[in-house]
Amino acid sequence: MPSYKANDRKSERPRPARPLISIVAPCYNEEDAVAPFAKAVQAVLEGADFDYEILFIEDGSADGTRDQLVALSKTRPRVRVIVFSRNFGKEAALSAGLDHARGDAVVVIDVDLQDPPALIGEFVAKWREGYDVVYGARADRSSDGAAKRVSAEGFYRLFNRISKIKLPEDAGDFRLIDRRVVRALNALPERSRFMKGLFAWAGFPAVGVPYVRPERAAGETKFSFWKLWNFALDGIVSFSTAPLRIWSYIGVVIAFLSFIYASIIIIRTAIMGVDVPGYASLLVVVLFFGSVQLISVGVLGEYIARLFAEVKRRPIYLVDEIYGADLEKGAGRLVETVDAAYTENSGS
Ligand code: UDP
Ligand code: MG
């Protein structure tokens, strides 16, 4: 199976002596996870030899997440909160985090403590060694159910087979990326943001750090089977044209088989005369071609729908408010209420 091969050449670009690391944490209905997360991050990073800021993206939660985050920003000068106008999804939240992060490097992390904050120090150490991307590699997937494990494996297999960009198989979004990778990603104009793919697309010297992924600390997963399915489709359609092109080959094979079958029928009719029965074979052929055509039109539809979304050029997310750490002026003020959202972001 073709698989991911990291660019493991280290960069010799110097790192700042006391860098600022931005922690980007997307939150959607996470009222029970926010406080333990903030505590864990603080515990791990308080004595570190780098500065940090935590950037929470409030992705249109329906529970008390927003109030919790705003309260947190008022007591903690390192916390900034970007409140979306509605739920835009994790990929959009990550894009917003990368747009607003100010650090020399950015750590993308889930707020449910499935990505252990204790690893951040190790990520930064690897980054200092010269890697521009340091990703968390899940040593095992025991915290996922059997169905998710099998479907995830199938997805990575298929993806790596048909896409030129290969994904590391056991990496989630949990990773540190250098400022220049952030800049590259922020410059991408596309609306459909399959971040795992975009991280891999960017390239740059990368290394994985193995870790065991714990269970969720609180709450439950936000990704239903249907959401994951659409997420997988998004990934494949954004990174491969194989599902589009395969139909020419399927067409050629079917045309060839049809030609053989047609020849047999013609010859048989010429020798044995007309035999009227044929209802069953006729029906089979009609149904078969009907389905093949519908499937191929459906695949076309997947690409056209995404083309349509790209062409409309709607922003990836809309920001409602930003609460923030304006370090000189004190914590927790409403820094910005965004009215003209289109000037706020366009993904670039
Ligand atoms: N998330 C988000 N917006 C969404 C769904 C999820 O910001 O629409 C966040 C969620 O709050 C969490 C992270 O993305 O911090 C990962 O979600 P989850 O833990 O549900 O995914 P899983 O770990 O089950 O794959
Ligand atoms: Mg999780």
Coordinates of C-alpha atoms and ligand atoms in Angstrom, one line a residue:
M1 CA 0.0 0.0 0.0
P2 CA 1.4 3.4 -0.9
S3 CA 1.8 5.3 2.3
Y4 CA 2.9 8.6 3.8
K5 CA 6.6 9.4 3.9
A6 CA 7.5 12.4 5.9
N7 CA 9.9 14.9 4.6
D8 CA 12.4 14.2 7.4
R9 CA 15.1 16.7 6.5
K10 CA 15.4 19.1 9.3
S11 CA 15.4 22.8 8.7
E12 CA 18.3 24.9 9.9
R13 CA 16.2 28.1 10.2
P14 CA 16.9 29.6 13.6
R15 CA 14.0 29.5 16.1
P16 CA 13.4 32.5 18.4
A17 CA 14.9 32.0 21.9
R18 CA 11.6 32.5 23.6
P19 CA 9.0 31.9 21.1
L20 CA 5.2 32.4 21.3
I21 CA 3.2 29.2 20.8
S22 CA -0.4 29.6 19.9
I23 CA -2.7 26.8 21.1
V24 CA -5.7 26.6 18.9
A25 CA -8.7 24.7 20.3
P26 CA -12.0 24.4 18.5
C27 CA -15.0 24.0 20.8
Y28 CA -18.5 22.9 19.9
N29 CA -20.9 22.1 22.8
E30 CA -18.0 21.5 25.2
E31 CA -19.2 23.2 28.4
D32 CA -17.9 20.3 30.5
A33 CA -14.6 20.0 28.8
V34 CA -13.4 23.7 28.6
A35 CA -12.4 24.2 32.2
P36 CA -10.5 20.9 32.7
F37 CA -8.8 21.6 29.4
A38 CA -7.7 25.1 30.4
K39 CA -6.5 23.8 33.7
A40 CA -4.5 21.0 32.1
V41 CA -2.8 23.4 29.6
Q42 CA -1.9 25.8 32.3
A43 CA -0.5 23.1 34.5
V44 CA 1.7 21.8 31.6
L45 CA 2.8 25.2 30.2
E46 CA 3.2 27.5 33.2
G47 CA 6.8 26.9 33.8
A48 CA 7.8 26.3 30.1
D49 CA 10.6 28.1 28.4
F50 CA 8.3 29.6 25.8
D51 CA 5.3 31.9 25.9
Y52 CA 1.9 30.7 24.9
E53 CA -1.6 32.0 24.1
I54 CA -4.7 29.9 24.0
L55 CA -7.1 30.6 21.1
F56 CA -10.5 29.1 21.6
I57 CA -12.8 29.0 18.6
E58 CA -16.4 28.9 19.8
D59 CA -18.1 27.1 16.9
G60 CA -21.7 28.2 17.5
S61 CA -22.4 26.0 20.5
A62 CA -25.9 25.6 21.8
D63 CA -24.9 25.0 25.4
G64 CA -23.0 27.1 27.9
T65 CA -19.6 26.9 26.1
R66 CA -19.6 30.5 25.0
D67 CA -20.2 31.8 28.5
Q68 CA -17.5 29.5 30.0
L69 CA -15.0 30.7 27.4
V70 CA -15.8 34.4 27.9
A71 CA -15.5 34.0 31.7
L72 CA -12.2 32.2 31.2
S73 CA -10.9 35.0 29.0
K74 CA -11.7 37.5 31.8
T75 CA -9.5 35.8 34.3
R76 CA -6.8 34.5 32.1
P77 CA -4.7 37.0 30.1
R78 CA -3.4 34.4 27.7
V79 CA -6.8 33.4 26.5
R80 CA -8.5 34.7 23.4
V81 CA -11.9 33.6 22.3
I82 CA -13.3 33.8 18.7
V83 CA -17.0 33.4 18.7
F84 CA -18.6 32.2 15.4
S85 CA -21.9 33.4 14.3
R86 CA -23.1 29.8 14.0
N87 CA -21.7 26.3 13.8
F88 CA -19.4 26.1 10.8
G89 CA -17.7 22.8 11.6
K90 CA -14.3 21.9 12.9
E91 CA -12.4 22.5 9.7
A92 CA -13.7 26.1 9.6
A93 CA -12.8 26.5 13.2
L94 CA -9.3 25.4 12.6
S95 CA -9.0 27.8 9.7
A96 CA -10.1 30.6 11.9
G97 CA -7.6 29.6 14.5
L98 CA -4.8 29.6 12.0
D99 CA -6.0 33.0 10.7
H100 CA -5.9 34.6 14.1
A101 CA -3.0 32.9 15.8
R102 CA -0.1 35.2 16.5
G103 CA 2.5 32.6 17.5
D104 CA 5.8 31.6 15.9
A105 CA 4.3 28.1 15.9
V106 CA 0.7 26.9 16.3
V107 CA -0.5 23.8 18.1
V108 CA -3.9 22.5 17.0
I109 CA -5.6 20.5 19.8
D110 CA -9.0 19.1 20.6
V111 CA -10.6 20.5 23.8
D112 CA -11.8 17.2 25.0
L113 CA -8.4 16.1 26.3
Q114 CA -8.1 13.3 23.8
D115 CA -5.0 15.1 22.6
P116 CA -2.9 15.2 25.7
P117 CA -1.6 18.8 26.4
A118 CA 1.4 17.1 28.1
L119 CA 2.8 16.5 24.6
I120 CA 3.0 20.1 23.7
G121 CA 6.4 20.5 25.3
E122 CA 7.7 17.6 23.2
F123 CA 6.2 19.1 20.1
V124 CA 8.0 22.4 20.8
A125 CA 11.3 20.5 21.4
K126 CA 11.0 18.8 18.0
W127 CA 10.1 22.1 16.4
R128 CA 13.3 23.6 17.9
E129 CA 15.2 20.7 16.4
G130 CA 14.2 21.9 13.0
Y131 CA 10.9 20.2 12.2
D132 CA 8.2 22.5 10.8
V133 CA 5.4 20.0 11.4
V134 CA 5.2 17.8 14.5
Y135 CA 2.1 15.6 14.5
G136 CA 0.7 13.3 17.1
A137 CA 0.7 9.7 15.9
R138 CA -1.8 7.5 17.6
A139 CA 0.0 4.5 18.8
D140 CA -3.2 2.6 18.9
R141 CA -6.9 3.3 18.3
S142 CA -8.3 1.5 21.3
S143 CA -10.3 4.5 22.3
D144 CA -12.3 4.2 19.1
G145 CA -15.0 1.6 18.6
A146 CA -14.5 -1.3 16.2
A147 CA -16.7 0.2 13.5
K148 CA -14.8 3.5 13.5
R149 CA -11.4 1.7 13.4
V150 CA -12.4 -0.4 10.4
S151 CA -13.9 2.6 8.5
A152 CA -10.9 4.8 9.3
E153 CA -8.5 2.2 8.1
G154 CA -10.5 1.7 4.9
F155 CA -10.6 5.5 4.4
Y156 CA -6.8 5.9 4.8
R157 CA -6.1 3.0 2.5
L158 CA -8.4 4.3 -0.2
F159 CA -7.2 7.9 0.2
N160 CA -3.5 7.0 0.0
R161 CA -4.1 4.8 -3.0
I162 CA -5.9 7.3 -5.1
S163 CA -4.5 10.6 -4.0
K164 CA -1.0 12.0 -4.8
I165 CA -0.9 13.6 -1.4
K166 CA -0.4 10.8 1.2
L167 CA -1.8 11.1 4.8
P168 CA 0.0 9.7 7.8
E169 CA -2.3 6.9 8.8
D170 CA -2.6 7.4 12.5
A171 CA -2.5 11.2 12.7
G172 CA -5.4 13.3 13.6
D173 CA -5.4 17.1 13.6
F174 CA -3.3 17.2 16.8
R175 CA 0.0 18.8 15.7
L176 CA 2.3 21.7 15.9
I177 CA 3.0 23.7 12.7
D178 CA 5.6 26.4 12.1
R179 CA 4.6 29.9 11.2
R180 CA 5.5 29.5 7.6
V181 CA 3.3 26.4 7.2
V182 CA 0.5 28.5 8.8
R183 CA 1.2 31.2 6.3
A184 CA 1.0 28.7 3.4
L185 CA -2.3 27.3 4.7
N186 CA -3.8 30.7 5.3
A187 CA -3.0 31.7 1.7
L188 CA -5.0 28.8 0.3
P189 CA -8.1 30.1 -1.4
E190 CA -10.2 27.0 -1.2
R191 CA -13.5 26.8 0.8
S192 CA -13.5 23.1 1.2
R193 CA -10.9 22.7 4.0
F194 CA -10.0 19.1 4.6
M195 CA -7.3 20.1 7.1
K196 CA -5.6 16.7 7.4
G197 CA -5.1 16.8 3.7
L198 CA -4.0 20.4 3.6
F199 CA -1.4 19.8 6.4
A200 CA 0.0 17.0 4.3
W201 CA -0.2 19.0 1.1
A202 CA 2.0 21.8 2.6
G203 CA 4.9 19.3 3.1
F204 CA 7.9 20.8 5.0
P205 CA 10.1 18.8 7.4
A206 CA 7.8 16.7 9.5
V207 CA 8.0 14.2 12.3
G208 CA 5.5 12.1 14.2
V209 CA 5.4 11.8 18.0
P210 CA 3.6 8.6 19.1
Y211 CA 1.0 8.8 21.8
V212 CA -1.9 6.8 23.2
R213 CA -5.2 8.5 22.6
P214 CA -7.3 8.5 25.8
E215 CA -11.1 8.5 25.9
R216 CA -12.9 11.8 25.9
A217 CA -12.7 13.6 29.2
A218 CA -16.3 14.8 29.1
G219 CA -19.2 15.1 26.7
E220 CA -19.5 12.9 23.6
T221 CA -18.1 12.9 20.1
K222 CA -19.5 15.5 17.7
F223 CA -19.0 13.3 14.7
S224 CA -21.9 11.0 13.8
F225 CA -21.4 8.3 11.2
W226 CA -23.1 10.4 8.6
K227 CA -20.9 13.4 9.4
L228 CA -17.8 11.2 9.1
W229 CA -19.0 9.8 5.8
N230 CA -19.4 13.3 4.4
F231 CA -16.1 14.3 5.8
A232 CA -14.4 11.3 4.1
L233 CA -16.1 12.2 0.8
D234 CA -14.9 15.8 1.1
G235 CA -11.4 14.6 1.7
I236 CA -11.4 12.3 -1.3
V237 CA -13.0 14.7 -3.7
S238 CA -10.7 17.5 -2.7
F239 CA -7.6 15.5 -3.1
S240 CA -8.2 13.1 -6.0
T241 CA -9.8 13.1 -9.4
A242 CA -9.6 9.3 -9.6
P243 CA -13.4 8.8 -8.9
L244 CA -14.1 11.1 -11.9
R245 CA -11.7 9.5 -14.3
I246 CA -12.4 5.9 -13.5
W247 CA -15.6 6.0 -15.4
S248 CA -13.9 6.2 -18.8
Y249 CA -12.1 2.9 -18.0
I250 CA -15.3 1.3 -16.6
G251 CA -17.0 2.5 -19.8
V252 CA -14.3 0.9 -22.0
V253 CA -14.5 -2.4 -20.2
I254 CA -18.3 -2.5 -20.4
A255 CA -18.2 -1.6 -24.0
F256 CA -15.8 -4.4 -24.7
L257 CA -17.9 -7.0 -22.9
S258 CA -21.1 -5.7 -24.6
F259 CA -19.4 -6.1 -28.0
I260 CA -18.5 -9.7 -27.2
Y261 CA -22.0 -10.4 -25.9
A262 CA -23.6 -8.7 -28.9
S263 CA -21.4 -10.8 -31.3
I264 CA -22.5 -14.0 -29.6
I265 CA -26.2 -13.1 -29.9
I266 CA -25.8 -12.1 -33.5
I267 CA -24.0 -15.3 -34.5
R268 CA -26.3 -17.4 -32.5
T269 CA -29.4 -15.8 -34.1
A270 CA -27.8 -16.2 -37.6
I271 CA -27.2 -19.9 -37.0
M272 CA -30.2 -20.9 -34.9
G273 CA -32.7 -18.3 -36.0
V274 CA -34.7 -15.9 -33.9
D275 CA -35.6 -17.1 -30.4
V276 CA -38.0 -14.9 -28.7
P277 CA -37.4 -15.5 -25.0
G278 CA -34.8 -13.1 -23.6
Y279 CA -36.9 -11.2 -21.1
A280 CA -34.6 -12.0 -18.2
S281 CA -31.3 -11.1 -19.9
L282 CA -32.9 -7.9 -21.2
L283 CA -34.0 -6.8 -17.8
V284 CA -30.6 -7.6 -16.3
V285 CA -28.8 -5.5 -18.9
V286 CA -31.2 -2.6 -18.5
L287 CA -30.9 -2.6 -14.7
F288 CA -27.2 -3.0 -14.8
F289 CA -26.6 -0.1 -17.2
G290 CA -29.1 2.0 -15.4
S291 CA -27.3 1.7 -12.1
V292 CA -23.9 2.2 -13.6
Q293 CA -25.1 5.4 -15.2
L294 CA -26.7 6.6 -12.0
I295 CA -23.6 6.0 -10.0
S296 CA -21.4 7.8 -12.5
V297 CA -23.8 10.7 -12.6
G298 CA -23.7 10.7 -8.7
V299 CA -19.9 10.9 -8.7
L300 CA -20.1 13.8 -11.1
G301 CA -22.6 15.4 -8.8
E302 CA -20.1 15.1 -5.9
Y303 CA -17.6 17.1 -7.8
I304 CA -20.0 19.6 -9.2
A305 CA -21.5 20.3 -5.8
R306 CA -18.1 21.1 -4.5
L307 CA -17.2 23.2 -7.5
F308 CA -20.4 25.1 -6.9
A309 CA -19.4 25.8 -3.3
E310 CA -15.9 27.0 -4.4
V311 CA -17.3 29.2 -7.1
K312 CA -19.7 31.0 -4.8
R313 CA -16.7 32.1 -2.7
R314 CA -18.6 32.5 0.5
P315 CA -16.4 33.0 3.5
I316 CA -15.3 29.8 5.3
Y317 CA -16.7 31.2 8.6
L318 CA -18.2 34.3 10.1
V319 CA -16.9 35.8 13.3
D320 CA -19.4 37.3 15.7
E321 CA -17.2 38.5 18.6
I322 CA -13.7 38.3 19.7
Y323 CA -12.8 38.3 23.4
G324 CA -9.2 38.8 24.1
A325 CA -6.0 39.0 25.6
D326 CA -4.8 42.4 24.7
L327 CA -1.9 41.9 26.9
E328 CA -1.2 45.5 27.6
K329 CA -4.8 46.5 28.2
G330 CA -5.9 43.6 30.4
A331 CA -7.7 40.4 30.0
G332 CA -11.1 39.5 28.8
R333 CA -12.4 42.5 27.1
L334 CA -14.6 42.3 24.1
V335 CA -12.0 43.2 21.6
E336 CA -14.0 43.3 18.5
T337 CA -17.6 42.8 17.4
V338 CA -17.5 42.0 13.8
D339 CA -20.2 43.6 11.7
A340 CA -18.6 43.6 8.3
A341 CA -17.7 39.9 8.4
Y342 CA -16.5 39.8 4.9
T343 CA -13.6 42.1 5.8
E344 CA -12.7 39.8 8.7
N345 CA -11.8 36.7 6.7
S346 CA -12.0 35.2 3.4
G347 CA -9.8 32.3 4.2
S348 CA -6.8 34.2 3.0
Ligands
UDP1 N1 -15.7 20.5 17.0 C1 -15.9 21.7 16.4 N2 -17.0 21.9 15.6 C2 -17.8 20.9 15.2 C3 -17.5 19.6 15.7 C4 -16.4 19.4 16.6 O1 -15.3 22.7 16.8 O2 -18.7 21.1 14.5 C5 -14.5 20.3 17.9 C6 -14.9 19.6 19.2 O3 -15.4 20.6 20.1 C7 -13.6 19.0 19.6 C8 -12.9 18.7 18.3 O4 -13.6 19.5 17.3 O5 -12.7 19.9 20.3 C9 -13.0 17.2 18.0 O6 -14.3 16.8 18.1 P1 -14.7 15.3 18.7 O7 -13.9 15.1 19.9 O8 -16.2 15.3 18.7 O9 -14.2 14.4 17.5 P2 -13.5 12.9 17.8 O10 -12.5 13.0 18.8 O11 -14.7 12.0 18.3 O12 -13.1 12.5 16.4
MG2 MG -12.6 13.9 20.6

